[in-house]
Short mmCIF file of C-alpha atoms in Angstrom, two decimals:
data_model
loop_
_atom_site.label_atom_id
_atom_site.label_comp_id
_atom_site.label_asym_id
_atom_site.label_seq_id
_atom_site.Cartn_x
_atom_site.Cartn_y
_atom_site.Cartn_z
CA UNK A 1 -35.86 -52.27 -72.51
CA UNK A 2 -32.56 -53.28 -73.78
CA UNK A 3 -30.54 -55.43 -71.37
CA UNK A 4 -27.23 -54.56 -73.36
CA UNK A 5 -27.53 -51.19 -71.91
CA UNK A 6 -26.98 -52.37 -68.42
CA UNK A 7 -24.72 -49.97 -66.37
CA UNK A 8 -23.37 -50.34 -62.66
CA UNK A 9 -23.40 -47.67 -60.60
CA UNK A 10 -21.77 -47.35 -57.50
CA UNK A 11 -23.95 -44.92 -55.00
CA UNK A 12 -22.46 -43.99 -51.37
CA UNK A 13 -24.44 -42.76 -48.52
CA UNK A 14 -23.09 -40.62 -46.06
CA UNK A 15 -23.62 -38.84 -42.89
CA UNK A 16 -23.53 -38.37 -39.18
CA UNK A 17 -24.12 -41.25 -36.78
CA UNK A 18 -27.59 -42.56 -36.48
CA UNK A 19 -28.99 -40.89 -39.24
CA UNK A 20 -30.70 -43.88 -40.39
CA UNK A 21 -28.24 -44.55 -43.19
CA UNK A 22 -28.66 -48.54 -42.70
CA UNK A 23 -32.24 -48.40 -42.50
CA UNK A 24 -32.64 -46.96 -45.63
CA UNK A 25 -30.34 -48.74 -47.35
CA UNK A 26 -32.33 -51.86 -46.22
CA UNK A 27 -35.54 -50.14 -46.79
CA UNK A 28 -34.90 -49.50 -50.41
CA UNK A 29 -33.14 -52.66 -51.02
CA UNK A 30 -35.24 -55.34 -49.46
CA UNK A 31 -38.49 -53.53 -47.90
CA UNK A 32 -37.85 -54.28 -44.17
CA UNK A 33 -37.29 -51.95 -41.14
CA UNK A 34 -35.99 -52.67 -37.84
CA UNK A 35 -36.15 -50.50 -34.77
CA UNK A 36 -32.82 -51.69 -33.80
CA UNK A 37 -29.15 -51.85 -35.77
CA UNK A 38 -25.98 -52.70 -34.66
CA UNK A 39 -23.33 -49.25 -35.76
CA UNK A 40 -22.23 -49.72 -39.00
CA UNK A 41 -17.93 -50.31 -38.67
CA UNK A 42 -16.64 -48.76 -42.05
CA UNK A 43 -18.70 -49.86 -44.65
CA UNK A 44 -21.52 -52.62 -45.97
CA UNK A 45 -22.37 -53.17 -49.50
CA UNK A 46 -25.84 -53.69 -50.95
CA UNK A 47 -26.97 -54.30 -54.65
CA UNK A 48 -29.94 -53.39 -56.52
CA UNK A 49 -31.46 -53.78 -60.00
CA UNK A 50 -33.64 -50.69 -61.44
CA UNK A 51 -34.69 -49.57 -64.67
CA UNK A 52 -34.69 -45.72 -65.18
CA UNK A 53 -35.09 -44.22 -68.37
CA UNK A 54 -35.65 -47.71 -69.86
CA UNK A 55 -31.85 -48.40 -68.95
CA UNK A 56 -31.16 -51.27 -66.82
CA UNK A 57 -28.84 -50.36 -63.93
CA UNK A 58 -27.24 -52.36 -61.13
CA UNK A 59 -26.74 -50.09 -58.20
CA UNK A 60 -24.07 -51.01 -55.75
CA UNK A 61 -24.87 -49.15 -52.36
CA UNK A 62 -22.35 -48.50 -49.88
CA UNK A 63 -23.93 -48.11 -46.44
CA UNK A 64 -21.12 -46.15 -44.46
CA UNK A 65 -20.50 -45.78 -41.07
CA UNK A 66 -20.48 -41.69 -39.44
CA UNK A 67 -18.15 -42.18 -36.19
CA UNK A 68 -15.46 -40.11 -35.92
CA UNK A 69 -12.93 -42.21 -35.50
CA UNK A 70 -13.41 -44.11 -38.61
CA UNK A 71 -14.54 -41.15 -41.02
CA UNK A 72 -10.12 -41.31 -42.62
CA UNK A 73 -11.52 -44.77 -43.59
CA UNK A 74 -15.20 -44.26 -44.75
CA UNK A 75 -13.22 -41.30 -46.81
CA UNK A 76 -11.73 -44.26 -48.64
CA UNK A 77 -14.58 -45.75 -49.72
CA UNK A 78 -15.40 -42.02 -51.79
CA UNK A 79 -13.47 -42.88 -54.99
CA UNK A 80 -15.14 -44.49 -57.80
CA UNK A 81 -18.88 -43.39 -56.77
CA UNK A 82 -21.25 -42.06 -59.31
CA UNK A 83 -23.96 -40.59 -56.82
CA UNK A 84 -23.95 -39.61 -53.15
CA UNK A 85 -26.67 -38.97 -50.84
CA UNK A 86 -26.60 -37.09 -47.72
CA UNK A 87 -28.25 -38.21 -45.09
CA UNK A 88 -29.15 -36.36 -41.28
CA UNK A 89 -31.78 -36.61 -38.87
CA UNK A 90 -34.75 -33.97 -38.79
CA UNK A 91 -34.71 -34.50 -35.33
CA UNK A 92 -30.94 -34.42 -34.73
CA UNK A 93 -29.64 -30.46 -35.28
CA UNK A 94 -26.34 -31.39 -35.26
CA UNK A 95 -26.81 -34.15 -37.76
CA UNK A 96 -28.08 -31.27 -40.05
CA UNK A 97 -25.32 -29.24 -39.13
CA UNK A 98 -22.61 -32.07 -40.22
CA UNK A 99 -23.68 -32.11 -43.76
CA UNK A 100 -21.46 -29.03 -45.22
CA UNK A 101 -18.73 -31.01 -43.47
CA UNK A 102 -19.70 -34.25 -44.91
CA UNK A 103 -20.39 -32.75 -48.72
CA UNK A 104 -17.32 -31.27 -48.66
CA UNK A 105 -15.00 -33.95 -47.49
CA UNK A 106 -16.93 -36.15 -50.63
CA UNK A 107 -16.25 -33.21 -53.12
CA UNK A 108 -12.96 -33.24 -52.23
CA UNK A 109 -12.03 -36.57 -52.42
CA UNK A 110 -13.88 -37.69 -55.48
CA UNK A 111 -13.60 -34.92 -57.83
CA UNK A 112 -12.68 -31.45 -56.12
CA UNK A 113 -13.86 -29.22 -59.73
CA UNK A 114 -16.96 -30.68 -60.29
CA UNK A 115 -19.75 -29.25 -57.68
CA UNK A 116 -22.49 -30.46 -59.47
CA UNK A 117 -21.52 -34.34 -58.59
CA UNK A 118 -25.13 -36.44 -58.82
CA UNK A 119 -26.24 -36.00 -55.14
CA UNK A 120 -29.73 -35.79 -53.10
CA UNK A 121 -30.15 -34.55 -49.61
CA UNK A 122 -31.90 -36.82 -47.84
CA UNK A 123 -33.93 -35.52 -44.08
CA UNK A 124 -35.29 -39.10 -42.27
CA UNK A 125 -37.23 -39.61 -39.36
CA UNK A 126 -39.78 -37.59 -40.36
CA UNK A 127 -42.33 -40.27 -38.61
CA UNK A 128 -41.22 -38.48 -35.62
CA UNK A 129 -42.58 -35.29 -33.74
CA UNK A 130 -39.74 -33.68 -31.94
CA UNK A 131 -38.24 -32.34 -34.44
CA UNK A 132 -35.29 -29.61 -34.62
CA UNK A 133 -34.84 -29.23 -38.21
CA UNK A 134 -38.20 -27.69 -40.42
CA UNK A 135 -38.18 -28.63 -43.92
CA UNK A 136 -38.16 -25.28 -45.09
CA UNK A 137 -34.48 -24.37 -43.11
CA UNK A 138 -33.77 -28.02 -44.82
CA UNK A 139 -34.71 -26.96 -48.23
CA UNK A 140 -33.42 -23.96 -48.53
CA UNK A 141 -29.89 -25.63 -47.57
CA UNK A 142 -30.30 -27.38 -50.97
CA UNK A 143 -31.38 -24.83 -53.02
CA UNK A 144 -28.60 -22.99 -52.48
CA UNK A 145 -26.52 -25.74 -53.08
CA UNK A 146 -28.27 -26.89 -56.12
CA UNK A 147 -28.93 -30.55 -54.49
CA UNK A 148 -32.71 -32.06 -54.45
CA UNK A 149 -34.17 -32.10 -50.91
CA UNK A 150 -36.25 -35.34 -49.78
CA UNK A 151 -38.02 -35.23 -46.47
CA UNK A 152 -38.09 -39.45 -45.51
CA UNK A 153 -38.97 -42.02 -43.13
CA UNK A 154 -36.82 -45.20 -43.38
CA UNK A 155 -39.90 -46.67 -40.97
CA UNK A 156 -42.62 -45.83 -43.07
CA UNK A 157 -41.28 -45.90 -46.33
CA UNK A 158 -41.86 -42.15 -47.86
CA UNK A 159 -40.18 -41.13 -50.05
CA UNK A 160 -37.16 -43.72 -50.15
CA UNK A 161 -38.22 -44.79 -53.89
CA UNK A 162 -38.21 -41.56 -55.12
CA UNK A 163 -34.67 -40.40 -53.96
CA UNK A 164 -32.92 -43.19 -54.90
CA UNK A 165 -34.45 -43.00 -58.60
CA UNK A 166 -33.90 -38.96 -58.66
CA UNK A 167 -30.38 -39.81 -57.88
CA UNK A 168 -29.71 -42.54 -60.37
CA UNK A 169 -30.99 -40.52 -63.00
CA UNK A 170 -28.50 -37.42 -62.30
CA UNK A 171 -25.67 -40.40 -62.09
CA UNK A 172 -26.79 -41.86 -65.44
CA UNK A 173 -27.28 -38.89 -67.41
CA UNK A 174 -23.25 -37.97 -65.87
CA UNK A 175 -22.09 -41.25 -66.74
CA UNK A 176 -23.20 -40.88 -69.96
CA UNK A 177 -22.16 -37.26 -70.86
CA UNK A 178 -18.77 -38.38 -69.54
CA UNK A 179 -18.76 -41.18 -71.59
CA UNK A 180 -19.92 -39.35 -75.21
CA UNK A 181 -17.23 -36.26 -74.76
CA UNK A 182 -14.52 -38.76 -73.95
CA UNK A 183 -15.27 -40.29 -77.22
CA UNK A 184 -15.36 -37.39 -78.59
CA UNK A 185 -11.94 -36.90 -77.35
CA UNK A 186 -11.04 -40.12 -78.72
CA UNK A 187 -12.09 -39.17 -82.17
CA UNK A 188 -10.15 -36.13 -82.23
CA UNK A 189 -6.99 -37.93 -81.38
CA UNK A 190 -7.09 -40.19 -83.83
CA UNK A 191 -8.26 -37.50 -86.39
CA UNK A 192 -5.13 -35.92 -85.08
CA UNK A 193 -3.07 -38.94 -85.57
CA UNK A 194 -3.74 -39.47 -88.98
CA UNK A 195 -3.14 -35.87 -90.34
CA UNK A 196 0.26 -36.74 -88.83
CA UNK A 197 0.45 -40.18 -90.89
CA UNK A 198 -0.18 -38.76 -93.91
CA UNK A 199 2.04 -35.91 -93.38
CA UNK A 200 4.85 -37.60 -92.58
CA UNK A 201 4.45 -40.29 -94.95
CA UNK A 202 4.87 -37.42 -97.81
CA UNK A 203 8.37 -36.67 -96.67
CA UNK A 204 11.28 -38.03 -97.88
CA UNK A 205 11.53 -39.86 -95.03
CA UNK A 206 11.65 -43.81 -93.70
CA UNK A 207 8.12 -43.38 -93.33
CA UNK A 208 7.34 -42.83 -96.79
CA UNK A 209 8.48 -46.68 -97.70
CA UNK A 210 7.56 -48.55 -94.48
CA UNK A 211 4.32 -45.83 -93.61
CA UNK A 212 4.26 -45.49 -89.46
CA UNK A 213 1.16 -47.07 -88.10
CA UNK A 214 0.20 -45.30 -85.00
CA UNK A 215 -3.33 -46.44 -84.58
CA UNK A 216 -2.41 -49.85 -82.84
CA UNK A 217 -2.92 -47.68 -79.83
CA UNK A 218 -5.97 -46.40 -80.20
CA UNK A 219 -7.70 -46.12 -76.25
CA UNK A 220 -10.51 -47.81 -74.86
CA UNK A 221 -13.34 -45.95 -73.24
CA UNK A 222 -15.01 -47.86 -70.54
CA UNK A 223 -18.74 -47.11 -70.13
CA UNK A 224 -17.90 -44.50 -67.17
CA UNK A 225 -16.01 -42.97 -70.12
CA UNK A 226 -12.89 -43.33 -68.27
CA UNK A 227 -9.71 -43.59 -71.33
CA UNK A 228 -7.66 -46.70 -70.70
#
């Protein structure tokens, strides 16, 4: 593995209230389940190193809170992610039900043309037995939608691995296709640039004594690809 590959990722989970959004944050993060959590108010922050694809990755996970009076601000905390997962409750309808809501309020906010954002679907509680949502009504949500499907228990640890690493992998593969066509771009502007040099350096111009130099501002690609 090469460390000089490292690449932060910033992954969001999102959902109705009492999904189990916290306890699988802190399931994936440091291996511990409680039975009890305090509502998450807005937003908590977890980080996370993982190698996928021999890449080293630090994963900054926002844990966000899914009352309904706060959801203007948890909207805020959208912008800048690489992955999202969805999160409900297989033994919460409603919770289910909330998640075209949810998807498309994300969408929306982080990149409204792109509906193939890096995103998993993720069904918890499925250490329970009264459940109101099958896996097959659940999975053929996603299908539709083009989104992996991941029936979990934040309890019992199934699954929890598994998504996060499916997810990182969509986000790192985006991250870098992003980042080669936007030096791609890059290339072509200069190319662009310097067919204009030496044109205009062949009139009888100024230029042709003192040549213009226009490659002083040449961008920078970050490595989210993003020109600066």
């Amino acid at each position: 593995m090469d460390a000089s590959k490292k690449v932060d990722l910033k992954i969001i989970i999102i959902g109705a209230l009492g999904v189990g959004k916290t306890s699988l944050l802190l399931q994936y993060v440091h291996k511990t389940f409680h039975e009890d959590y305090q509502t998450t108010l807005g937003a908590s922050i977890l980080s996370k190193m993982v190698v996928v694809d021999n890449t080293l990755l630090k994963l900054q996970i926002w844990d966000t809170g899914g009352q309904e009076r706060f959801r203007s601000m948890v909207s805020s905390f959208y912008k800048g992610s690489d992955g999202c997962i969805l999160a409900f409750d297989v033994t919460d309808r409603d919770s289910f039900e909330s998640l075209s809501y949810w998807r498309k309020e994300f969408l929306q906010t982080v990149i409204p043309t792109e509906q193939s954002f890096p995103m998993v679907v993720l069904g918890n509680k499925i250490d329970l037995k009264e459940r109101q949502v099958s896996e097959e009504v659940a999975s053929l949500w996603c299908l539709k939608k083009n989104i992996d499907y991941f029936e979990v228990s934040a309890k019992d640890d199934i699954n929890i691995v598994q998504a996060f690493e499916t997810l990182s992998r969509q986000a790192l593969s985006r991250v870098g296709s992003s980042s080669f066509c936007k030096q791609l771009a890059v290339l072509a502007w200069i190319h662009m640039v310097m067919i204009f040099h030496v044109s205009f350096t062949t009139m009888d111009s100024p230029c042709a004594s003192f040549p213009c130099t226009f490659l002083a501002s040449v961008p920078y690609v970050d490595q989210h690809g993003q020109i600066s």
